[in-house]
């Protein structure tokens, strides 16, 4: 499998030379400075591609776009959406013209991945991302004061939430809001409480069924362009895979993934298979899901989580946690062999070590939450070892 690394652009304190030292050769990147809904110009794409590939001794290439964002208006499904669809199609054509053909995107309303603690301690002094159900409930019920929020939380979680809120300082509440906003990757759409209430109100009539219909419309609009220029689109699962702040989630379970793929028959309508996101939902069998949807997986995020009965979860070591990552890797390597034997030129699946603990010298450095160098390096090394062993034992191509 192609070893890739999410790199945040020229201002990332983790340099391209550092990335090469990890063993990765594929770069996962996006033009985060461009607001959602605007065109990624061919000139801007080519400039970023040239920057990534300028030092030939590194042997790097821009392998995957993560993400080409979908404007919130498309998810809501109202108003004149034609300019937004036109811009998205233009961006896809421009990416293809620059030789980039793998695009990750998500259809999560308002928020991207969501955590309540971005520096939860791990043994030895490292730090990890965590979703505490009671802190999320405290935010939803007592800070956001969303109508009907109490009904979405178990009584014991609400009790802990009230205790946390009553004992919290304004600094605690500000930190919780900042943590919840930390998953938004670009420079735009950071919400305070009033603005978050405003955007949530725009989604008040968007049920799961309607959101799925709006995703179907989006796919109908962009898939012909993908087929024309050879772009593979992989939708990222919901993170966490549960309704959030009253917002529906439609990419959280095996049935959800099947429904997404049924919305459009193009083989380019596919998945970003994220073991951490899907692994946080009880009942999801990740190896079985990978096997069922193997031929529609375009990109892979490999990480692990440890779940708690109340809905909380902690980002675990890549080979720790609840997900059988070895079994998932076996499925993916077998799928690679099938693609190679079928004569597909792009038979290698790109994957990246998703998230990682802050460890050693990375603790406290201004990296993006979940994206320190050493924790991801550790994850990549562990996963690389698993892949090498499985490939040798089963005679599979790496």
mmCIF file of C-alpha atoms in Angstrom:
data_model
loop_
_atom_site.group_PDB
_atom_site.id
_atom_site.type_symbol
_atom_site.label_atom_id
_atom_site.label_comp_id
_atom_site.label_asym_id
_atom_site.label_seq_id
_atom_site.Cartn_x
_atom_site.Cartn_y
_atom_site.Cartn_z
ATOM 1 C CA UNK A 1 0.000 0.000 0.000
ATOM 2 C CA UNK A 2 1.135 3.518 -0.699
ATOM 3 C CA UNK A 3 2.391 5.147 2.495
ATOM 4 C CA UNK A 4 1.114 8.709 2.701
ATOM 5 C CA UNK A 5 1.222 11.557 5.204
ATOM 6 C CA UNK A 6 -1.183 14.393 5.837
ATOM 7 C CA UNK A 7 0.768 17.596 5.430
ATOM 8 C CA UNK A 8 -0.788 20.966 6.167
ATOM 9 C CA UNK A 9 1.021 23.031 3.589
ATOM 10 C CA UNK A 10 4.053 25.331 3.512
ATOM 11 C CA UNK A 11 3.348 26.711 7.000
ATOM 12 C CA UNK A 12 3.303 23.242 8.609
ATOM 13 C CA UNK A 13 6.114 22.975 11.162
ATOM 14 C CA UNK A 14 6.531 19.366 9.981
ATOM 15 C CA UNK A 15 8.493 19.888 6.786
ATOM 16 C CA UNK A 16 8.458 17.802 3.637
ATOM 17 C CA UNK A 17 11.953 16.584 4.509
ATOM 18 C CA UNK A 18 10.595 15.386 7.861
ATOM 19 C CA UNK A 19 7.794 13.574 6.048
ATOM 20 C CA UNK A 20 10.307 11.742 3.873
ATOM 21 C CA UNK A 21 12.156 10.615 7.002
ATOM 22 C CA UNK A 22 9.013 8.799 8.150
ATOM 23 C CA UNK A 23 9.131 6.549 5.096
ATOM 24 C CA UNK A 24 6.054 8.063 3.465
ATOM 25 C CA UNK A 25 6.257 9.134 -0.173
ATOM 26 C CA UNK A 26 2.683 10.259 -0.846
ATOM 27 C CA UNK A 27 1.471 13.626 0.398
ATOM 28 C CA UNK A 28 -2.135 14.190 1.473
ATOM 29 C CA UNK A 29 -2.878 17.886 1.175
ATOM 30 C CA UNK A 30 -5.525 20.516 0.428
ATOM 31 C CA UNK A 31 -5.790 24.206 -0.360
ATOM 32 C CA UNK A 32 -7.189 25.012 3.070
ATOM 33 C CA UNK A 33 -6.802 28.715 2.423
ATOM 34 C CA UNK A 34 -9.559 28.607 -0.221
ATOM 35 C CA UNK A 35 -13.038 29.001 1.322
ATOM 36 C CA UNK A 36 -15.555 26.211 0.728
ATOM 37 C CA UNK A 37 -17.505 26.821 -2.439
ATOM 38 C CA UNK A 38 -14.787 28.715 -4.297
ATOM 39 C CA UNK A 39 -12.790 27.327 -7.210
ATOM 40 C CA UNK A 40 -9.416 25.716 -6.732
ATOM 41 C CA UNK A 41 -7.631 27.282 -9.691
ATOM 42 C CA UNK A 42 -5.300 25.268 -11.859
ATOM 43 C CA UNK A 43 -2.526 27.739 -11.060
ATOM 44 C CA UNK A 44 -2.950 27.331 -7.282
ATOM 45 C CA UNK A 45 -3.085 23.545 -7.534
ATOM 46 C CA UNK A 46 -0.011 23.383 -9.755
ATOM 47 C CA UNK A 47 1.901 25.734 -7.471
ATOM 48 C CA UNK A 48 1.221 23.505 -4.468
ATOM 49 C CA UNK A 49 2.074 20.389 -6.476
ATOM 50 C CA UNK A 50 5.342 21.954 -7.626
ATOM 51 C CA UNK A 51 6.184 22.921 -4.046
ATOM 52 C CA UNK A 52 5.656 19.328 -2.881
ATOM 53 C CA UNK A 53 7.655 17.810 -5.719
ATOM 54 C CA UNK A 54 10.379 20.439 -6.186
ATOM 55 C CA UNK A 55 13.081 18.539 -4.266
ATOM 56 C CA UNK A 56 13.443 15.455 -6.434
ATOM 57 C CA UNK A 57 15.728 13.823 -3.890
ATOM 58 C CA UNK A 58 12.730 13.441 -1.559
ATOM 59 C CA UNK A 59 10.702 11.509 -4.103
ATOM 60 C CA UNK A 60 7.387 12.947 -2.882
ATOM 61 C CA UNK A 61 4.166 13.381 -4.823
ATOM 62 C CA UNK A 62 0.757 14.890 -4.106
ATOM 63 C CA UNK A 63 -1.159 11.645 -3.883
ATOM 64 C CA UNK A 64 -4.544 12.503 -2.313
ATOM 65 C CA UNK A 65 -6.604 15.635 -1.792
ATOM 66 C CA UNK A 66 -8.026 15.830 1.710
ATOM 67 C CA UNK A 67 -10.392 17.498 1.526
ATOM 68 C CA UNK A 68 -12.158 19.323 -1.290
ATOM 69 C CA UNK A 69 -14.873 20.719 0.994
ATOM 70 C CA UNK A 70 -18.572 20.607 0.195
ATOM 71 C CA UNK A 71 -20.322 23.905 0.943
ATOM 72 C CA UNK A 72 -22.872 23.804 3.766
ATOM 73 C CA UNK A 73 -25.578 25.099 1.405
ATOM 74 C CA UNK A 74 -25.282 21.879 -0.618
ATOM 75 C CA UNK A 75 -25.806 19.843 2.541
ATOM 76 C CA UNK A 76 -28.845 21.959 3.451
ATOM 77 C CA UNK A 77 -30.088 21.648 -0.127
ATOM 78 C CA UNK A 78 -31.783 25.006 -0.563
ATOM 79 C CA UNK A 79 -31.161 28.110 -2.656
ATOM 80 C CA UNK A 80 -29.379 28.475 -5.973
ATOM 81 C CA UNK A 81 -26.801 25.717 -5.815
ATOM 82 C CA UNK A 82 -25.763 25.803 -9.468
ATOM 83 C CA UNK A 83 -22.747 28.110 -8.907
ATOM 84 C CA UNK A 84 -21.516 25.850 -6.107
ATOM 85 C CA UNK A 85 -21.839 22.715 -8.227
ATOM 86 C CA UNK A 86 -20.156 24.485 -11.157
ATOM 87 C CA UNK A 87 -17.266 25.539 -8.944
ATOM 88 C CA UNK A 88 -16.854 22.046 -7.516
ATOM 89 C CA UNK A 89 -16.779 20.518 -11.002
ATOM 90 C CA UNK A 90 -14.243 23.118 -12.124
ATOM 91 C CA UNK A 91 -12.024 22.295 -9.158
ATOM 92 C CA UNK A 92 -12.225 18.591 -10.003
ATOM 93 C CA UNK A 93 -11.242 19.263 -13.610
ATOM 94 C CA UNK A 94 -8.350 21.443 -12.468
ATOM 95 C CA UNK A 95 -7.087 18.742 -10.108
ATOM 96 C CA UNK A 96 -7.201 16.147 -12.864
ATOM 97 C CA UNK A 97 -5.408 18.483 -15.247
ATOM 98 C CA UNK A 98 -2.601 18.671 -12.686
ATOM 99 C CA UNK A 99 -2.432 14.879 -12.395
ATOM 100 C CA UNK A 100 -4.260 14.471 -9.061
ATOM 101 C CA UNK A 101 -7.070 11.914 -9.217
ATOM 102 C CA UNK A 102 -7.919 10.892 -5.642
ATOM 103 C CA UNK A 103 -10.208 13.174 -3.603
ATOM 104 C CA UNK A 104 -11.407 12.646 -0.045
ATOM 105 C CA UNK A 105 -14.440 14.640 1.095
ATOM 106 C CA UNK A 106 -17.058 14.510 3.817
ATOM 107 C CA UNK A 107 -20.758 15.292 4.137
ATOM 108 C CA UNK A 108 -20.857 15.994 7.880
ATOM 109 C CA UNK A 109 -23.029 19.040 8.583
ATOM 110 C CA UNK A 110 -21.331 22.012 10.270
ATOM 111 C CA UNK A 111 -18.567 20.158 12.141
ATOM 112 C CA UNK A 112 -15.762 17.908 10.988
ATOM 113 C CA UNK A 113 -14.255 15.479 13.505
ATOM 114 C CA UNK A 114 -15.226 16.406 17.055
ATOM 115 C CA UNK A 115 -13.416 15.843 20.346
ATOM 116 C CA UNK A 116 -13.898 17.343 23.790
ATOM 117 C CA UNK A 117 -10.274 16.892 24.926
ATOM 118 C CA UNK A 118 -7.313 17.358 22.598
ATOM 119 C CA UNK A 119 -4.656 16.752 25.263
ATOM 120 C CA UNK A 120 -5.862 13.806 27.339
ATOM 121 C CA UNK A 121 -2.873 12.323 29.226
ATOM 122 C CA UNK A 122 -1.494 8.893 28.399
ATOM 123 C CA UNK A 123 1.035 6.966 30.519
ATOM 124 C CA UNK A 124 4.504 8.476 30.429
ATOM 125 C CA UNK A 125 3.414 12.025 29.699
ATOM 126 C CA UNK A 126 2.062 11.794 26.168
ATOM 127 C CA UNK A 127 -1.265 13.309 25.113
ATOM 128 C CA UNK A 128 -4.155 11.996 23.026
ATOM 129 C CA UNK A 129 -7.498 13.072 21.599
ATOM 130 C CA UNK A 130 -10.607 12.018 23.512
ATOM 131 C CA UNK A 131 -14.384 12.334 23.223
ATOM 132 C CA UNK A 132 -15.961 12.503 26.675
ATOM 133 C CA UNK A 133 -19.695 11.935 26.466
ATOM 134 C CA UNK A 134 -20.425 13.981 29.586
ATOM 135 C CA UNK A 135 -18.379 16.975 28.405
ATOM 136 C CA UNK A 136 -20.118 16.873 25.059
ATOM 137 C CA UNK A 137 -23.470 16.749 26.874
ATOM 138 C CA UNK A 138 -22.440 19.709 29.045
ATOM 139 C CA UNK A 139 -21.667 21.679 25.908
ATOM 140 C CA UNK A 140 -24.862 20.641 24.122
ATOM 141 C CA UNK A 141 -27.279 21.117 27.034
ATOM 142 C CA UNK A 142 -25.795 23.798 29.282
ATOM 143 C CA UNK A 143 -23.553 25.893 27.015
ATOM 144 C CA UNK A 144 -25.277 25.733 23.654
ATOM 145 C CA UNK A 145 -28.676 25.321 25.357
ATOM 146 C CA UNK A 146 -30.051 23.517 22.320
ATOM 147 C CA UNK A 147 -33.799 22.909 22.422
ATOM 148 C CA UNK A 148 -34.554 19.264 23.233
ATOM 149 C CA UNK A 149 -30.895 18.397 23.807
ATOM 150 C CA UNK A 150 -31.608 16.596 27.105
ATOM 151 C CA UNK A 151 -33.444 13.832 25.268
ATOM 152 C CA UNK A 152 -30.293 12.957 23.309
ATOM 153 C CA UNK A 153 -28.254 12.029 26.392
ATOM 154 C CA UNK A 154 -28.575 9.207 28.902
ATOM 155 C CA UNK A 155 -29.578 10.262 32.449
ATOM 156 C CA UNK A 156 -26.264 9.216 33.976
ATOM 157 C CA UNK A 157 -24.381 11.198 31.307
ATOM 158 C CA UNK A 158 -26.573 14.239 31.970
ATOM 159 C CA UNK A 159 -25.861 13.990 35.688
ATOM 160 C CA UNK A 160 -22.100 14.009 35.078
ATOM 161 C CA UNK A 161 -22.537 16.838 32.579
ATOM 162 C CA UNK A 162 -24.384 18.979 35.135
ATOM 163 C CA UNK A 163 -21.712 18.308 37.744
ATOM 164 C CA UNK A 164 -18.967 19.278 35.271
ATOM 165 C CA UNK A 165 -20.787 22.438 34.218
ATOM 166 C CA UNK A 166 -21.499 23.548 37.780
ATOM 167 C CA UNK A 167 -17.836 23.114 38.721
ATOM 168 C CA UNK A 168 -16.423 24.633 35.524
ATOM 169 C CA UNK A 169 -14.865 28.059 35.159
ATOM 170 C CA UNK A 170 -15.284 30.298 32.124
ATOM 171 C CA UNK A 171 -11.809 29.197 31.060
ATOM 172 C CA UNK A 172 -12.954 25.547 31.187
ATOM 173 C CA UNK A 173 -15.949 26.371 28.992
ATOM 174 C CA UNK A 174 -13.862 28.375 26.549
ATOM 175 C CA UNK A 175 -11.430 25.482 26.310
ATOM 176 C CA UNK A 176 -14.244 23.014 25.624
ATOM 177 C CA UNK A 177 -15.609 25.199 22.822
ATOM 178 C CA UNK A 178 -12.124 25.532 21.323
ATOM 179 C CA UNK A 179 -11.602 21.772 21.499
ATOM 180 C CA UNK A 180 -14.889 21.088 19.720
ATOM 181 C CA UNK A 181 -13.936 23.586 17.007
ATOM 182 C CA UNK A 182 -10.415 22.148 16.653
ATOM 183 C CA UNK A 183 -11.505 19.508 14.143
ATOM 184 C CA UNK A 184 -12.323 22.085 11.482
ATOM 185 C CA UNK A 185 -9.196 21.920 9.300
ATOM 186 C CA UNK A 186 -9.366 25.154 7.308
ATOM 187 C CA UNK A 187 -9.047 28.791 8.229
ATOM 188 C CA UNK A 188 -12.771 29.417 8.013
ATOM 189 C CA UNK A 189 -16.010 28.693 9.903
ATOM 190 C CA UNK A 190 -14.768 28.762 13.474
ATOM 191 C CA UNK A 191 -17.930 29.270 15.513
ATOM 192 C CA UNK A 192 -18.656 30.917 18.817
ATOM 193 C CA UNK A 193 -21.855 29.951 20.639
ATOM 194 C CA UNK A 194 -24.147 32.509 18.902
ATOM 195 C CA UNK A 195 -22.840 31.743 15.414
ATOM 196 C CA UNK A 196 -23.064 28.011 16.080
ATOM 197 C CA UNK A 197 -26.706 28.440 17.053
ATOM 198 C CA UNK A 198 -27.272 30.349 13.812
ATOM 199 C CA UNK A 199 -25.789 27.667 11.545
ATOM 200 C CA UNK A 200 -27.574 24.893 13.442
ATOM 201 C CA UNK A 201 -30.868 26.709 12.892
ATOM 202 C CA UNK A 202 -30.293 26.511 9.151
ATOM 203 C CA UNK A 203 -30.257 22.713 9.468
ATOM 204 C CA UNK A 204 -33.392 22.453 11.631
ATOM 205 C CA UNK A 205 -35.463 20.923 8.800
ATOM 206 C CA UNK A 206 -32.690 18.648 7.496
ATOM 207 C CA UNK A 207 -33.455 15.085 8.563
ATOM 208 C CA UNK A 208 -31.185 12.122 7.880
ATOM 209 C CA UNK A 209 -33.374 11.249 4.900
ATOM 210 C CA UNK A 210 -33.116 14.740 3.471
ATOM 211 C CA UNK A 211 -29.372 14.918 4.054
ATOM 212 C CA UNK A 212 -29.012 11.632 2.171
ATOM 213 C CA UNK A 213 -31.126 13.037 -0.669
ATOM 214 C CA UNK A 214 -28.870 16.094 -0.774
ATOM 215 C CA UNK A 215 -25.797 13.855 -0.918
ATOM 216 C CA UNK A 216 -27.454 11.988 -3.779
ATOM 217 C CA UNK A 217 -27.995 15.258 -5.630
ATOM 218 C CA UNK A 218 -24.370 16.228 -5.056
ATOM 219 C CA UNK A 219 -23.191 12.916 -6.483
ATOM 220 C CA UNK A 220 -25.478 13.257 -9.504
ATOM 221 C CA UNK A 221 -23.942 16.672 -10.137
ATOM 222 C CA UNK A 222 -20.266 15.744 -9.792
ATOM 223 C CA UNK A 223 -19.947 12.071 -10.737
ATOM 224 C CA UNK A 224 -20.217 12.643 -14.519
ATOM 225 C CA UNK A 225 -17.240 15.003 -14.226
ATOM 226 C CA UNK A 226 -15.355 12.454 -12.127
ATOM 227 C CA UNK A 227 -16.000 9.794 -14.765
ATOM 228 C CA UNK A 228 -14.939 12.195 -17.506
ATOM 229 C CA UNK A 229 -11.586 13.150 -15.973
ATOM 230 C CA UNK A 230 -10.835 10.048 -13.868
ATOM 231 C CA UNK A 231 -11.331 11.413 -10.354
ATOM 232 C CA UNK A 232 -12.008 8.929 -7.546
ATOM 233 C CA UNK A 233 -14.146 10.402 -4.750
ATOM 234 C CA UNK A 234 -13.987 8.805 -1.298
ATOM 235 C CA UNK A 235 -16.480 9.987 1.301
ATOM 236 C CA UNK A 236 -15.116 10.096 4.849
ATOM 237 C CA UNK A 237 -17.227 8.546 7.632
ATOM 238 C CA UNK A 238 -18.817 10.627 10.360
ATOM 239 C CA UNK A 239 -16.553 11.321 13.326
ATOM 240 C CA UNK A 240 -17.894 10.539 15.825
ATOM 241 C CA UNK A 241 -20.332 8.178 14.075
ATOM 242 C CA UNK A 242 -23.449 9.427 15.866
ATOM 243 C CA UNK A 243 -25.874 12.374 15.600
ATOM 244 C CA UNK A 244 -24.244 15.500 16.954
ATOM 245 C CA UNK A 245 -25.846 18.713 18.234
ATOM 246 C CA UNK A 246 -29.123 17.608 16.714
ATOM 247 C CA UNK A 247 -27.492 17.161 13.311
ATOM 248 C CA UNK A 248 -28.070 13.946 11.368
ATOM 249 C CA UNK A 249 -25.246 11.583 10.454
ATOM 250 C CA UNK A 250 -25.531 9.371 7.371
ATOM 251 C CA UNK A 251 -22.040 7.821 7.031
ATOM 252 C CA UNK A 252 -21.679 5.995 10.340
ATOM 253 C CA UNK A 253 -22.499 2.300 9.866
ATOM 254 C CA UNK A 254 -22.334 -0.554 7.374
ATOM 255 C CA UNK A 255 -25.888 0.155 6.225
ATOM 256 C CA UNK A 256 -25.011 3.820 5.806
ATOM 257 C CA UNK A 257 -22.005 3.016 3.610
ATOM 258 C CA UNK A 258 -24.089 0.702 1.462
ATOM 259 C CA UNK A 259 -26.709 3.438 1.064
ATOM 260 C CA UNK A 260 -24.088 5.990 0.008
ATOM 261 C CA UNK A 261 -22.681 3.673 -2.651
ATOM 262 C CA UNK A 262 -26.206 2.956 -3.892
ATOM 263 C CA UNK A 263 -26.809 6.663 -4.519
ATOM 264 C CA UNK A 264 -24.728 6.563 -7.704
ATOM 265 C CA UNK A 265 -23.437 3.525 -9.621
ATOM 266 C CA UNK A 266 -20.126 5.033 -10.739
ATOM 267 C CA UNK A 267 -17.088 3.168 -9.464
ATOM 268 C CA UNK A 268 -15.650 6.593 -8.703
ATOM 269 C CA UNK A 269 -18.323 6.994 -6.020
ATOM 270 C CA UNK A 270 -16.361 5.376 -3.232
ATOM 271 C CA UNK A 271 -15.117 5.478 0.324
ATOM 272 C CA UNK A 272 -12.357 6.800 2.483
ATOM 273 C CA UNK A 273 -12.237 3.879 4.895
ATOM 274 C CA UNK A 274 -11.384 5.365 8.290
ATOM 275 C CA UNK A 275 -10.955 2.704 10.957
ATOM 276 C CA UNK A 276 -10.917 5.265 13.761
ATOM 277 C CA UNK A 277 -14.168 6.969 12.840
ATOM 278 C CA UNK A 278 -16.063 3.775 12.091
ATOM 279 C CA UNK A 279 -14.406 2.009 15.034
ATOM 280 C CA UNK A 280 -15.957 4.431 17.521
ATOM 281 C CA UNK A 281 -19.457 3.061 16.817
ATOM 282 C CA UNK A 282 -20.421 -0.072 18.773
ATOM 283 C CA UNK A 283 -21.499 -2.849 16.453
ATOM 284 C CA UNK A 284 -19.352 -1.861 13.487
ATOM 285 C CA UNK A 285 -17.307 -4.875 12.351
ATOM 286 C CA UNK A 286 -14.409 -3.195 10.586
ATOM 287 C CA UNK A 287 -12.820 -6.250 8.880
ATOM 288 C CA UNK A 288 -16.231 -7.355 7.589
ATOM 289 C CA UNK A 289 -17.034 -3.849 6.366
ATOM 290 C CA UNK A 290 -13.674 -3.562 4.623
ATOM 291 C CA UNK A 291 -14.296 -6.900 2.895
ATOM 292 C CA UNK A 292 -17.816 -5.955 1.792
ATOM 293 C CA UNK A 293 -16.829 -2.605 0.312
ATOM 294 C CA UNK A 294 -13.234 -3.405 -0.713
ATOM 295 C CA UNK A 295 -13.655 -2.612 -4.393
ATOM 296 C CA UNK A 296 -15.046 0.853 -3.621
ATOM 297 C CA UNK A 297 -12.360 1.900 -1.133
ATOM 298 C CA UNK A 298 -10.195 4.652 -2.644
ATOM 299 C CA UNK A 299 -8.260 5.851 0.398
ATOM 300 C CA UNK A 300 -7.594 4.470 3.879
ATOM 301 C CA UNK A 301 -7.105 6.053 7.309
ATOM 302 C CA UNK A 302 -5.643 3.615 9.824
ATOM 303 C CA UNK A 303 -5.929 4.354 13.541
ATOM 304 C CA UNK A 304 -7.603 2.880 16.610
ATOM 305 C CA UNK A 305 -9.958 3.792 19.443
ATOM 306 C CA UNK A 306 -10.913 2.443 22.839
ATOM 307 C CA UNK A 307 -14.625 2.805 23.566
ATOM 308 C CA UNK A 308 -16.436 3.232 26.874
ATOM 309 C CA UNK A 309 -20.023 2.138 27.671
ATOM 310 C CA UNK A 310 -21.340 5.715 27.944
ATOM 311 C CA UNK A 311 -20.312 6.599 24.374
ATOM 312 C CA UNK A 312 -16.949 8.107 25.246
ATOM 313 C CA UNK A 313 -13.861 6.979 23.357
ATOM 314 C CA UNK A 314 -10.125 7.554 23.438
ATOM 315 C CA UNK A 315 -7.754 7.519 20.500
ATOM 316 C CA UNK A 316 -5.582 4.511 21.282
ATOM 317 C CA UNK A 317 -2.250 3.239 20.011
ATOM 318 C CA UNK A 318 -2.560 2.206 16.373
ATOM 319 C CA UNK A 319 -2.289 -1.476 17.276
ATOM 320 C CA UNK A 320 -4.160 -1.101 20.565
ATOM 321 C CA UNK A 321 -7.802 -0.250 21.035
ATOM 322 C CA UNK A 322 -10.905 -2.085 19.874
ATOM 323 C CA UNK A 323 -10.317 -2.372 16.116
ATOM 324 C CA UNK A 324 -8.610 -5.486 14.762
ATOM 325 C CA UNK A 325 -6.263 -3.525 12.537
ATOM 326 C CA UNK A 326 -4.319 -6.618 11.488
ATOM 327 C CA UNK A 327 -7.478 -8.180 10.058
ATOM 328 C CA UNK A 328 -8.338 -4.929 8.252
ATOM 329 C CA UNK A 329 -4.850 -4.811 6.723
ATOM 330 C CA UNK A 330 -5.236 -8.404 5.523
ATOM 331 C CA UNK A 331 -8.443 -7.483 3.712
ATOM 332 C CA UNK A 332 -6.902 -4.418 2.093
ATOM 333 C CA UNK A 333 -3.770 -6.218 0.902
ATOM 334 C CA UNK A 334 -5.912 -8.962 -0.628
ATOM 335 C CA UNK A 335 -7.944 -6.306 -2.424
ATOM 336 C CA UNK A 336 -4.717 -4.790 -3.736
ATOM 337 C CA UNK A 337 -3.726 -8.178 -5.154
ATOM 338 C CA UNK A 338 -7.100 -8.459 -6.881
ATOM 339 C CA UNK A 339 -6.658 -5.024 -8.440
ATOM 340 C CA UNK A 340 -3.135 -5.790 -9.600
ATOM 341 C CA UNK A 341 -4.185 -9.093 -11.146
ATOM 342 C CA UNK A 342 -7.056 -7.268 -12.878
ATOM 343 C CA UNK A 343 -4.475 -5.044 -14.561
ATOM 344 C CA UNK A 344 -5.470 -1.796 -12.877
ATOM 345 C CA UNK A 345 -2.751 0.821 -13.204
ATOM 346 C CA UNK A 346 -3.662 2.393 -9.864
ATOM 347 C CA UNK A 347 -3.835 -0.878 -7.949
ATOM 348 C CA UNK A 348 -2.001 0.376 -4.862
ATOM 349 C CA UNK A 349 -4.251 1.738 -2.116
ATOM 350 C CA UNK A 350 -3.006 4.935 -0.484
ATOM 351 C CA UNK A 351 -3.202 4.921 3.298
ATOM 352 C CA UNK A 352 -2.042 7.224 6.028
ATOM 353 C CA UNK A 353 -1.519 6.785 9.756
ATOM 354 C CA UNK A 354 -4.455 8.832 10.980
ATOM 355 C CA UNK A 355 -3.953 10.934 14.082
ATOM 356 C CA UNK A 356 -1.400 10.036 16.697
ATOM 357 C CA UNK A 357 -0.455 10.730 20.279
ATOM 358 C CA UNK A 358 1.749 13.669 21.170
ATOM 359 C CA UNK A 359 4.936 11.961 22.313
ATOM 360 C CA UNK A 360 8.454 12.967 23.383
ATOM 361 C CA UNK A 361 9.556 16.267 21.818
ATOM 362 C CA UNK A 362 6.204 16.802 20.111
ATOM 363 C CA UNK A 363 4.362 17.465 23.373
ATOM 364 C CA UNK A 364 3.237 21.077 23.359
ATOM 365 C CA UNK A 365 4.426 21.881 19.835
ATOM 366 C CA UNK A 366 1.967 23.906 17.699
ATOM 367 C CA UNK A 367 0.959 21.069 15.407
ATOM 368 C CA UNK A 368 -2.633 20.528 14.330
ATOM 369 C CA UNK A 369 -4.517 18.520 16.991
ATOM 370 C CA UNK A 370 -4.091 14.822 16.282
ATOM 371 C CA UNK A 371 -1.270 15.422 13.805
ATOM 372 C CA UNK A 372 2.073 15.452 15.667
ATOM 373 C CA UNK A 373 5.104 13.995 13.946
ATOM 374 C CA UNK A 374 6.320 11.360 16.391
ATOM 375 C CA UNK A 375 2.969 9.790 17.256
ATOM 376 C CA UNK A 376 2.109 9.390 13.593
ATOM 377 C CA UNK A 377 5.612 8.145 12.823
ATOM 378 C CA UNK A 378 5.118 5.480 15.483
ATOM 379 C CA UNK A 379 1.754 4.539 13.983
ATOM 380 C CA UNK A 380 3.136 4.389 10.461
ATOM 381 C CA UNK A 381 6.034 2.206 11.568
ATOM 382 C CA UNK A 382 3.714 -0.191 13.413
ATOM 383 C CA UNK A 383 1.300 -0.465 10.498
ATOM 384 C CA UNK A 384 4.159 -0.837 8.015
ATOM 385 C CA UNK A 385 5.441 -3.777 10.051
ATOM 386 C CA UNK A 386 2.019 -5.431 10.054
ATOM 387 C CA UNK A 387 1.703 -4.969 6.298
ATOM 388 C CA UNK A 388 5.150 -6.377 5.615
ATOM 389 C CA UNK A 389 4.475 -9.462 7.749
ATOM 390 C CA UNK A 390 1.024 -10.123 6.251
ATOM 391 C CA UNK A 391 2.324 -9.627 2.722
ATOM 392 C CA UNK A 392 5.202 -12.069 3.213
ATOM 393 C CA UNK A 393 3.043 -14.705 4.914
ATOM 394 C CA UNK A 394 0.313 -14.582 2.282
ATOM 395 C CA UNK A 395 2.375 -13.764 -0.803
ATOM 396 C CA UNK A 396 0.598 -10.428 -1.327
ATOM 397 C CA UNK A 397 1.987 -7.351 -3.094
ATOM 398 C CA UNK A 398 2.835 -4.398 -0.900
#
